[in-house]
Amino acid sequence: MAQYTPPLRDMQFVLHELFGVVDELKALPAHAEVDADTINAVLEEGGKFASQVTAPLNGIGDEQGCTLDKTTHEVTTPKGFKEAYMQYVEGGWPALSCDPEFGGQGLPIVVNQCLYEMLNSANQAWTMYPGLSHGAYEALHAHGTDEQKKTYLPKLVSGQWTGTMCLTEAHCGTDLGLLRTKAEPQADGTYKITGNKIFISAGEHDMAENIVHLVLARLPDAPSGSKGISLFVVPKYLVTPEGKIGARNGLYCGGLEHKMGIHGNATAQIVLDGAIGTLVGQPNKGLQAMFVMMNAARLGVGMQSLGLTEVAYQNAAAYAKDRIQMRSLSGPKAVDKPADPIIVHPDVRKMLLTARAFAEGGRAFAIWTALQIDKELSSTDEDERKDAADLVALATPIVKAFLTDNAWLATSHCMQVFGGHGYIKEWGMEQFVRDARINMIYEGTNTIQSLDLLGRKVLGDNGAKLKKFGKLVRDFVEEEGVNEAMQEFVNPLADLGEKVTKLTTEIGMKAFQNPDEVGAAAVDYLRVCGHLVFGYFWARMAKVALAKAASGDPFYQAKLGTARFYFAKLLPETAMLIRTARAGAKPLMDVEEALF
Ligand SMILES: Cc1cc2nc3c(=O)[nH]c(=O)nc-3n(C[C@H](O)[C@H](O)[C@H](O)COP(=O)(O)OP(=O)(O)OC[C@H]3O[C@@H](n4cnc5c(N)ncnc54)[C@H](O)[C@@H]3O)c2cc1C
């Protein structure tokens, strides 16, 4: 079975040594009192919960999956899931970064983000139950009426109830404009909702007493397409005026999907049969309201993949030190043994370091993004709020797609380190690969994230958001340009920054002639931007590590070594990606005969 040790030292490095998070938070009145000891203590406890309570359930959840009783429509989650959830609720974890007005603890998002990395390393399928609830909390917090907030937020914050997002229907996934679920207004101001949703994560289960579904549906007079979608809150059990559980609402789970991974999470078909709901936000503006939840979920999916990358790396690194096979090409290393540990072989090291560089780079990027969200939500300075919001908008598709693509590579490499033993179930490695795969698909496929980045976030505002990130890179390059020891990091970063600017302009020009040029370049473009972001954070981490290398602490040597590996072996992938992005739409679109 796989093992997991929370990477607290690296989290502390990123939070305190790289970003000076406590000083950053001091400037935000809502979090001015948060100190390093509090953050570290919370993460230590969160790490214990993840490694001791939910990690041991990961394999069980995969084996057992969820089961549906077709007569009662009730779903049973794997053994131990419910008890772990009760423990999570009793520990107050769902409330960590929620609004104190609704019972939350008011800690910054950045702390919650670290908690979620650990929960996902331990057990992605389990973590999706509280994860989706938090997204529902955010959407209702931003767009709910006072009545809806009063009814639902305290229960979502305490974890007594969980939440879902119900967007997908059989004929519409990416293109939500096609959705057909109907909402008919009733005389009492509520709506009767009828339709069939599929693929609803955590859509039915036995872990909490009520499930709060956020459902996209159409009003009778709604315009067609995505401009005619409204958002409704539809609970599994209706809520009495006193806030208690009332009658069963008109919805049920019609089936559970059998799937490649995340078996412990119930992926439910939800049949809405005149279910009573209330409108969230404005009529026909449902997508806007839902985007709060979708954006939170996109970052959440990035954290799922970061978690899997980390845990896969930990297990593969331990195995590679223990497993002996063949001798090192440069002569025996473990002379007392019949063969050397496989960690001596260059390609095994490459696989391990790839996973490590993706995990540590991803952690820095994710924590930075969370800190920008805290600024966006809590800064008293309007310009700072706007800048932070722009950076979060730019970062969101990159966190989602780059981290999930990386995790697919990393978990596969880590399985490969185990050889044939990685492919069989016993070690838990093949589960990481299977679990990681969905992250590239849901919450908007990675192709859709790429189109969002290039089409909307970059070209859509003439590169204004990208320039804000570019300025951070340029300032760093200028500052460190005179530092001899930093040249090996700063030069490739500066070079990539210039290439991204040129590539963006070139695609923008071509897109004027032919919009398919955006679609043809977007996926490669996002990956290039992912490396620009990672290059920036790896260079900054190298700077901190260089300054502390003299301390003799092996942590900093490891950080420097991983930074060097990243710049030498991973970032150069951008040369190929830029070339394929520039190859444009023609080789894809002029091939009718080949494809049809
Ligand atoms: C396990 C699981 C859990 C899920 N959880 C939820 C959930 O909780 N709530 C929910 O509402 N949904 C959920 N989903 C649904 C998920 O978000 C969708 O499957 C996903 O958005 C893709 O939609 P689709 O499957 O209909 O694929 P399609 O939209 O049919 O897409 C098929 C392919 O075409 C590509 N494509 C489509 N349009 C374009 C375009 N314009 N340009 C380029 N390529 C394009 C896509 O990238 C994809 O590769 C879940 C799905 C799964 C499998």
XYZ file of C-alpha atoms and ligand atoms in Angstrom:
649
model
C 0.000 0.000 0.000
C 1.165 3.524 -0.739
C 2.522 5.673 2.078
C 2.106 9.422 2.543
C 4.052 11.957 4.586
C 2.693 15.529 4.477
C 5.364 17.764 2.872
C 5.214 20.299 5.702
C 8.819 21.441 5.365
C 8.365 22.343 1.718
C 5.040 24.053 2.398
C 6.700 26.138 5.090
C 9.527 26.984 2.710
C 7.089 28.222 0.079
C 4.805 30.028 2.514
C 7.375 31.696 4.707
C 10.761 31.755 2.970
C 9.625 32.236 -0.610
C 6.519 34.394 -0.259
C 6.755 35.828 3.278
C 3.086 35.042 3.536
C 2.590 36.407 7.054
C 3.789 39.875 6.018
C 1.588 39.743 2.935
C -1.402 38.809 5.093
C -0.638 41.591 7.584
C -1.579 44.072 4.867
C -5.042 42.488 4.658
C -7.134 43.528 7.682
C -9.175 40.300 7.600
C -6.005 38.264 8.117
C -3.665 40.703 9.855
C -3.594 38.607 13.025
C -2.596 35.349 11.353
C 0.919 34.362 12.377
C 3.360 31.711 11.193
C 2.819 29.490 14.244
C -0.921 29.360 13.602
C -0.433 28.488 9.938
C 2.139 25.816 10.724
C 0.061 24.304 13.523
C -3.061 24.129 11.345
C -1.134 22.474 8.523
C 0.497 20.020 10.885
C -2.908 18.944 12.215
C -4.364 18.879 8.696
C -1.455 16.702 7.610
C -2.153 14.286 10.466
C -5.787 14.035 9.427
C -4.833 13.375 5.805
C -2.100 10.850 6.476
C -3.774 9.031 9.383
C -7.487 9.185 8.610
C -8.144 9.427 4.866
C -4.929 8.007 3.336
C -5.593 4.521 4.767
C -9.015 4.622 3.039
C -7.653 5.372 -0.434
C -7.123 1.771 -1.519
C -10.340 0.597 0.153
C -12.307 3.280 -1.670
C -10.777 2.180 -4.964
C -11.586 -1.491 -4.310
C -15.127 -1.049 -3.017
C -16.399 1.974 -4.902
C -19.872 3.319 -4.203
C -23.041 1.272 -4.457
C -26.550 2.338 -5.379
C -29.661 0.714 -3.966
C -31.952 0.867 -6.963
C -35.137 0.685 -4.888
C -34.347 3.425 -2.379
C -31.977 5.351 -4.698
C -29.615 5.690 -1.743
C -25.856 5.441 -2.254
C -23.446 3.791 0.163
C -19.883 5.086 0.128
C -16.878 2.815 0.794
C -16.243 1.503 4.306
C -14.826 4.197 6.552
C -15.653 7.194 4.312
C -18.618 8.305 6.399
C -16.744 7.997 9.714
C -13.774 9.923 8.301
C -16.142 12.640 7.141
C -17.710 12.855 10.618
C -14.248 13.250 12.076
C -13.491 15.967 9.513
C -16.657 17.828 10.484
C -16.008 17.418 14.223
C -12.512 18.821 13.694
C -14.017 21.959 12.131
C -12.058 21.490 8.896
C -14.847 22.466 6.461
C -15.005 25.896 8.139
C -11.293 26.684 7.877
C -11.356 29.527 5.365
C -15.084 30.313 5.463
C -16.701 33.580 6.491
C -17.044 33.932 10.302
C -20.499 35.440 9.743
C -21.671 31.948 8.795
C -19.657 30.013 11.336
C -16.360 29.957 9.465
C -12.914 30.324 11.001
C -11.924 33.084 8.592
C -8.431 31.792 7.863
C -6.948 32.788 4.508
C -7.564 30.733 1.361
C -3.844 30.084 1.136
C -4.022 27.857 4.243
C -7.038 25.985 2.921
C -5.184 25.417 -0.344
C -2.338 23.683 1.484
C -4.821 21.570 3.440
C -6.420 20.483 0.187
C -3.122 19.490 -1.365
C -2.604 17.086 1.541
C -6.161 15.757 1.485
C -5.817 15.052 -2.225
C -2.503 13.269 -1.791
C -4.180 11.126 0.810
C -7.422 10.362 -1.002
C -8.697 12.347 -3.979
C -12.030 10.503 -4.201
C -12.889 11.202 -0.551
C -11.712 14.804 -0.754
C -14.149 15.558 -3.558
C -17.080 15.384 -1.099
C -15.916 18.328 1.054
C -14.230 19.957 -1.966
C -17.445 20.367 -3.929
C -19.237 21.592 -0.805
C -16.696 24.361 -0.492
C -17.330 25.376 -4.114
C -21.087 25.468 -3.474
C -20.413 27.581 -0.383
C -18.414 30.067 -2.479
C -21.094 30.371 -5.189
C -23.891 30.918 -2.644
C -21.743 33.270 -0.613
C -21.124 35.411 -3.713
C -24.561 35.249 -5.345
C -27.134 33.877 -2.881
C -29.981 35.940 -1.414
C -29.876 36.679 2.310
C -32.473 33.949 2.801
C -30.418 31.402 0.834
C -27.289 32.342 2.732
C -29.074 31.978 6.051
C -30.534 28.609 5.044
C -27.523 26.961 3.455
C -24.234 28.594 4.383
C -24.006 27.651 8.071
C -24.696 23.999 7.181
C -22.174 23.950 4.332
C -19.628 25.715 6.513
C -20.042 23.240 9.371
C -20.036 20.357 6.899
C -23.396 19.096 8.176
C -24.604 19.281 4.563
C -22.537 18.837 1.408
C -22.858 20.495 -2.005
C -22.636 19.597 -5.686
C -22.524 21.294 -9.051
C -25.082 20.004 -11.565
C -24.187 21.277 -15.027
C -23.655 18.327 -17.335
C -26.400 16.571 -19.316
C -25.981 13.670 -21.736
C -25.996 15.932 -24.793
C -24.107 18.859 -23.239
C -20.818 18.961 -21.392
C -18.476 21.571 -22.824
C -21.317 23.442 -24.519
C -23.629 24.326 -21.654
C -25.679 26.463 -24.020
C -27.304 23.207 -25.158
C -28.721 22.294 -21.783
C -32.413 21.400 -21.542
C -33.283 21.086 -17.845
C -36.347 23.264 -17.253
C -37.312 25.515 -14.369
C -40.977 26.511 -14.089
C -41.831 29.426 -11.812
C -44.364 28.686 -9.068
C -46.805 31.075 -7.420
C -44.810 31.039 -4.149
C -41.626 32.292 -5.837
C -39.959 28.870 -6.022
C -39.301 26.887 -9.222
C -40.065 23.326 -10.233
C -37.016 21.829 -11.902
C -37.193 18.927 -14.318
C -34.383 17.298 -16.258
C -31.597 14.731 -16.236
C -28.105 15.569 -15.083
C -25.229 13.143 -15.500
C -21.701 12.774 -14.108
C -22.529 14.627 -10.869
C -19.623 14.166 -8.467
C -20.668 13.490 -4.879
C -24.216 13.663 -6.271
C -25.641 11.133 -3.809
C -24.069 9.584 -0.710
C -24.516 8.636 2.925
C -21.947 10.967 4.451
C -24.141 13.954 5.356
C -27.804 14.507 6.197
C -28.575 16.750 3.222
C -27.078 17.512 -0.202
C -27.313 21.013 -1.657
C -27.339 20.800 -5.446
C -26.509 23.871 -7.500
C -28.349 23.236 -10.742
C -28.221 24.983 -14.110
C -31.601 25.100 -15.858
C -33.667 27.159 -18.290
C -36.625 29.400 -17.515
C -39.629 29.060 -19.889
C -38.964 32.321 -21.743
C -35.153 32.023 -21.698
C -33.166 32.938 -24.820
C -31.456 29.981 -26.465
C -27.790 29.226 -25.870
C -25.658 30.165 -22.898
C -27.445 33.500 -22.439
C -30.563 31.658 -21.295
C -29.199 29.665 -18.375
C -30.169 30.278 -14.766
C -28.800 28.864 -11.531
C -30.922 27.248 -8.827
C -30.269 25.832 -5.410
C -32.095 22.520 -5.076
C -31.667 20.558 -1.832
C -32.093 16.790 -1.573
C -34.360 17.392 1.427
C -36.405 20.573 1.570
C -35.583 22.825 4.480
C -38.271 23.864 6.996
C -38.634 27.549 7.989
C -36.779 26.626 11.202
C -33.822 25.418 9.138
C -34.488 21.740 9.802
C -34.608 18.836 7.351
C -38.084 18.668 5.784
C -39.747 16.536 3.090
C -37.771 14.672 0.438
C -37.439 16.849 -2.686
C -38.349 15.568 -6.162
C -34.928 14.372 -7.221
C -33.062 11.114 -6.972
C -29.993 9.250 -8.108
C -30.882 7.230 -11.198
C -27.528 5.509 -11.583
C -23.827 5.557 -10.762
C -21.091 5.556 -13.383
C -18.484 2.768 -13.498
C -15.259 4.549 -14.221
C -11.479 4.421 -14.637
C -10.531 6.027 -11.309
C -11.813 7.947 -8.252
C -14.012 4.946 -7.467
C -14.718 6.170 -3.948
C -16.518 9.215 -5.285
C -20.113 8.740 -6.394
C -20.485 9.983 -9.983
C -24.253 10.194 -10.091
C -27.002 10.524 -12.634
C -29.422 12.912 -10.992
C -33.019 12.837 -12.106
C -34.874 16.046 -11.305
C -38.587 15.374 -11.370
C -40.294 18.626 -10.468
C -37.760 19.259 -7.710
C -38.301 22.501 -5.849
C -35.522 25.050 -6.034
C -34.904 28.746 -5.661
C -33.143 31.066 -8.091
C -29.556 32.074 -7.323
C -28.546 35.449 -8.780
C -30.328 36.964 -11.774
C -32.523 35.091 -14.271
C -30.501 34.025 -17.344
C -27.246 34.992 -15.623
C -26.696 31.573 -14.124
C -23.404 30.896 -15.846
C -21.891 34.018 -14.331
C -22.929 32.870 -10.846
C -21.812 29.310 -11.525
C -18.418 30.578 -12.658
C -17.601 31.371 -9.027
C -17.940 27.673 -8.282
C -16.311 26.605 -11.539
C -13.258 28.786 -10.979
C -12.898 27.523 -7.420
C -13.284 23.992 -8.761
C -10.667 24.548 -11.479
C -8.111 25.532 -8.875
C -9.355 22.617 -6.788
C -8.679 20.215 -9.644
C -5.150 21.611 -9.926
C -4.739 20.793 -6.229
C -5.987 17.261 -6.831
C -3.217 16.753 -9.350
C -0.603 18.439 -7.206
C -1.560 16.079 -4.391
C -1.252 13.027 -6.625
C 2.095 14.187 -8.035
C 3.504 14.569 -4.531
C 2.308 11.236 -3.165
C 3.369 9.341 -6.300
C 6.819 10.937 -6.050
C 7.221 10.045 -2.379
C 6.454 6.390 -2.998
C 8.568 6.110 -6.132
C 11.568 7.774 -4.448
C 11.368 5.387 -1.487
C 11.079 2.380 -3.796
C 14.001 3.491 -5.976
C 16.303 3.615 -2.933
C 15.271 0.136 -1.875
C 14.869 -1.874 -5.070
C 18.129 -3.332 -6.362
C 18.526 -4.171 -10.060
C 21.620 -4.119 -12.263
C 24.816 -2.252 -11.635
C 25.421 1.440 -12.183
C 26.956 2.150 -15.612
C 29.803 3.950 -13.871
C 30.689 1.016 -11.611
C 29.070 -0.643 -8.552
C 27.759 1.675 -5.887
C 26.359 -0.758 -3.311
C 29.322 -3.121 -3.291
C 27.952 -5.098 -0.361
C 24.841 -6.017 -2.358
C 24.357 -8.206 -5.415
C 23.097 -5.186 -7.405
C 22.713 -1.436 -7.000
C 19.530 0.353 -5.931
C 17.768 1.536 -9.087
C 18.128 5.167 -7.993
C 21.677 5.059 -9.426
C 20.354 4.757 -12.989
C 20.125 8.089 -14.835
C 16.676 7.538 -16.313
C 15.165 6.468 -12.990
C 16.524 9.713 -11.541
C 15.027 11.630 -14.446
C 11.576 10.173 -13.788
C 11.813 10.927 -10.074
C 13.139 14.444 -10.555
C 10.458 15.210 -13.131
C 7.785 14.350 -10.564
C 9.585 16.270 -7.840
C 10.075 19.384 -9.979
C 6.407 19.288 -11.010
C 5.297 18.857 -7.387
C 7.446 21.624 -5.906
C 6.932 24.012 -8.837
C 3.197 23.314 -8.716
C 3.095 23.932 -4.969
C 4.783 27.332 -5.327
C 2.436 28.310 -8.159
C -0.704 27.096 -6.358
C 0.193 28.824 -3.093
C 0.995 32.061 -4.940
C -2.358 31.870 -6.750
C -4.193 31.312 -3.467
C -2.430 34.323 -1.993
C -3.617 36.413 -4.943
C -7.178 35.216 -4.200
C -6.785 36.382 -0.605
C -5.684 39.782 -1.914
C -8.515 39.894 -4.421
C -11.033 39.187 -1.659
C -9.573 41.128 1.234
C -7.265 43.936 0.144
C -8.412 47.437 1.070
C -6.635 48.839 -1.984
C -8.818 48.787 -5.092
C -5.872 48.660 -7.516
C -4.350 45.751 -5.631
C -7.678 43.918 -5.706
C -7.935 44.464 -9.467
C -4.354 43.355 -10.148
C -4.821 40.266 -8.004
C -8.118 39.428 -9.742
C -6.414 39.714 -13.156
C -3.555 37.469 -12.084
C -5.982 34.886 -10.674
C -8.005 34.947 -13.907
C -4.826 34.366 -15.909
C -3.483 31.712 -13.545
C -6.693 29.656 -13.192
C -6.617 27.819 -16.558
C -2.862 27.269 -16.183
C -3.204 25.806 -12.689
C -5.989 23.560 -13.954
C -4.420 22.325 -17.175
C -0.661 22.501 -16.597
C -0.780 20.866 -13.155
C -3.145 18.124 -14.326
C -1.144 17.356 -17.482
C 1.995 17.279 -15.350
C 0.393 14.912 -12.847
C -0.549 12.512 -15.623
C 3.099 12.448 -16.709
C 4.425 12.343 -13.155
C 2.174 9.574 -11.860
C 2.948 7.534 -14.964
C 6.708 8.051 -14.490
C 6.419 7.119 -10.825
C 4.539 3.954 -11.713
C 7.292 3.195 -14.241
C 9.901 3.468 -11.487
C 8.225 0.427 -9.913
C 8.536 -1.546 -13.158
C 5.950 -4.343 -13.330
C 5.239 -3.917 -9.629
C 3.810 -0.479 -10.400
C 1.279 -1.966 -12.779
C -0.217 -4.370 -10.271
C -2.512 -3.067 -7.559
C -0.522 -3.958 -4.445
C 1.662 -0.834 -4.340
C -1.090 1.659 -5.078
C 0.797 3.287 -7.936
C -1.581 2.345 -10.750
C -4.430 3.909 -8.764
C -2.644 7.266 -8.803
C -2.384 7.086 -12.593
C -6.058 6.167 -12.975
C -7.204 8.800 -10.491
C -5.064 11.492 -12.152
C -6.600 10.996 -15.586
C -10.014 12.520 -14.866
C -8.421 15.770 -13.753
C -7.553 16.586 -17.374
C -11.178 16.091 -18.391
C -13.633 17.514 -15.890
C -14.157 21.152 -14.912
C -13.688 22.041 -18.585
C -11.268 19.804 -20.478
C -7.691 20.963 -20.722
C -8.334 21.984 -24.319
C -11.094 24.279 -23.073
C -8.726 25.702 -20.436
C -6.223 26.435 -23.208
C -8.849 28.223 -25.290
C -9.870 30.195 -22.202
C -6.264 31.210 -21.615
C -5.275 32.140 -25.145
C -8.613 33.288 -26.556
C -10.225 35.010 -23.601
C -7.591 35.817 -20.997
C -4.704 36.774 -23.314
C -5.942 37.845 -26.770
C -9.338 38.890 -25.387
C -7.833 41.805 -23.472
C -4.899 42.532 -25.766
C -2.477 40.855 -23.449
C -3.166 43.159 -20.471
C -3.324 40.348 -17.901
C -0.334 38.574 -19.414
C 1.631 41.836 -19.202
C 0.909 41.985 -15.471
C 2.517 38.599 -14.999
C 5.244 39.517 -17.501
C 6.125 42.511 -15.370
C 6.755 40.277 -12.363
C 9.092 38.189 -14.496
C 10.863 41.233 -15.971
C 11.355 42.873 -12.563
C 12.864 39.671 -11.211
C 15.127 39.266 -14.243
C 16.320 42.874 -13.898
C 16.979 42.493 -10.179
C 18.860 39.233 -10.541
C 20.509 39.982 -13.883
C 23.607 41.254 -12.101
C 23.873 38.244 -9.823
C 26.425 35.854 -11.331
C 25.167 32.858 -9.377
C 21.642 33.355 -10.721
C 22.568 33.451 -14.425
C 21.799 29.799 -15.027
C 18.212 30.450 -13.914
C 17.605 34.019 -15.012
C 18.870 33.708 -18.594
C 16.539 30.932 -19.731
C 13.660 32.640 -17.918
C 14.310 35.972 -19.662
C 14.670 34.188 -22.982
C 11.373 32.335 -22.543
C 9.624 35.571 -21.506
C 10.664 37.202 -24.798
C 9.615 34.171 -26.788
C 6.167 34.119 -25.164
C 5.678 37.786 -26.068
C 6.628 37.107 -29.706
C 4.537 33.951 -29.914
C 1.491 35.741 -28.487
C 1.783 38.559 -31.028
C 2.253 36.105 -33.868
C -0.788 33.994 -32.962
C -2.831 37.167 -32.396
C -1.991 38.397 -35.916
C -2.754 35.042 -37.504
C -6.042 34.817 -35.578
C -7.264 37.994 -37.324
C -7.068 36.097 -40.618
C -8.262 32.747 -39.324
C -9.843 32.118 -35.898
C -8.872 28.420 -36.114
C -5.293 29.553 -35.501
C -6.225 30.078 -31.839
C -7.633 26.564 -31.525
C -4.601 25.111 -33.287
C -2.061 26.780 -31.005
C -3.894 26.957 -27.678
C -2.817 23.684 -26.029
C 0.866 24.167 -26.876
C 0.585 27.818 -25.867
C -0.788 26.998 -22.420
C 2.050 24.563 -21.806
C 4.598 27.198 -22.816
C 2.947 29.643 -20.384
C 2.979 26.942 -17.716
C 6.739 26.720 -18.108
C 7.094 30.493 -17.986
C 5.264 30.461 -14.662
C 7.225 27.479 -13.337
C 10.481 29.024 -14.587
C 9.697 32.190 -12.657
C 8.912 30.359 -9.418
C 11.786 27.903 -9.794
C 14.189 30.829 -10.308
C 12.800 32.547 -7.220
C 13.124 29.325 -5.209
C 16.692 28.922 -6.440
C 17.458 32.436 -5.232
C 16.236 31.657 -1.706
C 18.061 28.328 -1.706
C 21.315 29.901 -2.915
C 21.184 32.485 -0.138
C 20.789 29.710 2.447
C 23.010 27.050 0.900
C 25.854 27.931 3.264
C 23.713 26.801 6.209
C 24.552 23.229 5.210
C 20.884 22.256 5.445
C 20.428 19.567 2.773
C 16.933 20.924 2.090
C 18.450 23.893 0.216
C 20.879 21.701 -1.724
C 17.947 19.545 -2.788
C 16.013 22.638 -3.825
C 18.909 23.925 -5.897
C 19.490 20.547 -7.482
C 15.825 20.276 -8.449
C 15.879 23.832 -9.847
C 18.894 22.951 -11.987
C 17.184 19.796 -13.184
C 14.044 21.774 -14.044
C 15.912 24.339 -16.165
C 18.132 21.753 -17.864
C 15.657 18.964 -18.537
C 12.059 20.208 -18.408
C 11.898 23.852 -19.469
C 13.569 23.123 -22.865
C 10.342 21.345 -23.834
C 9.169 24.870 -24.708
C 11.378 24.974 -27.832
C 9.412 22.116 -29.360
C 6.084 23.482 -28.149
C 6.738 26.903 -29.651
C 7.611 25.259 -32.919
C 4.444 23.164 -33.006
C 2.316 26.148 -31.931
C 3.785 28.153 -34.789
C 3.072 25.385 -37.279
C -0.475 26.726 -37.118
C -3.859 25.501 -38.282
C -3.118 24.412 -41.839
C -1.708 20.915 -41.105
C -4.804 20.277 -38.968
C -7.528 21.750 -41.102
C -6.367 20.811 -44.644
C -6.664 17.091 -44.099
C -10.275 16.361 -44.933
C -9.430 13.191 -46.860
C -7.278 11.796 -44.077
C -9.895 12.204 -41.396
C -13.159 11.495 -43.158
C -15.857 11.388 -13.189
C -16.523 12.637 -13.678
C -16.967 13.567 -12.770
C -17.649 14.713 -13.226
N -18.176 15.596 -12.307
C -19.029 16.554 -12.751
C -19.783 17.334 -11.825
O -19.641 17.222 -10.604
N -20.681 18.219 -12.306
C -20.873 18.396 -13.642
O -21.726 19.186 -14.026
N -20.147 17.699 -14.550
C -19.238 16.785 -14.133
N -18.525 16.041 -15.034
C -18.671 16.325 -16.451
C -17.422 16.948 -17.062
O -17.232 18.251 -16.601
C -17.560 16.847 -18.584
O -17.418 15.468 -18.910
C -16.561 17.684 -19.326
O -16.806 19.050 -19.129
C -16.561 17.398 -20.829
O -17.850 17.343 -21.346
P -18.293 16.077 -22.215
O -17.928 14.863 -21.467
O -19.711 16.237 -22.608
O -17.381 16.132 -23.499
P -17.673 16.983 -24.829
O -18.105 18.342 -24.450
O -18.537 16.210 -25.723
O -16.219 17.067 -25.472
C -15.621 15.990 -26.185
C -14.253 16.408 -26.687
O -14.391 17.520 -27.581
C -13.557 18.582 -27.168
N -14.200 19.858 -27.470
C -15.460 20.246 -27.237
N -15.652 21.502 -27.638
C -14.484 21.944 -28.115
C -14.015 23.168 -28.675
N -14.805 24.222 -28.767
N -12.731 23.234 -29.070
C -11.910 22.190 -28.943
N -12.280 21.018 -28.431
C -13.547 20.891 -28.009
C -13.386 18.393 -25.677
O -12.209 19.028 -25.205
C -13.323 16.874 -25.569
O -12.028 16.440 -25.816
C -17.804 14.932 -14.608
C -17.312 13.996 -15.522
C -16.694 12.855 -15.076
C -16.223 11.849 -16.090
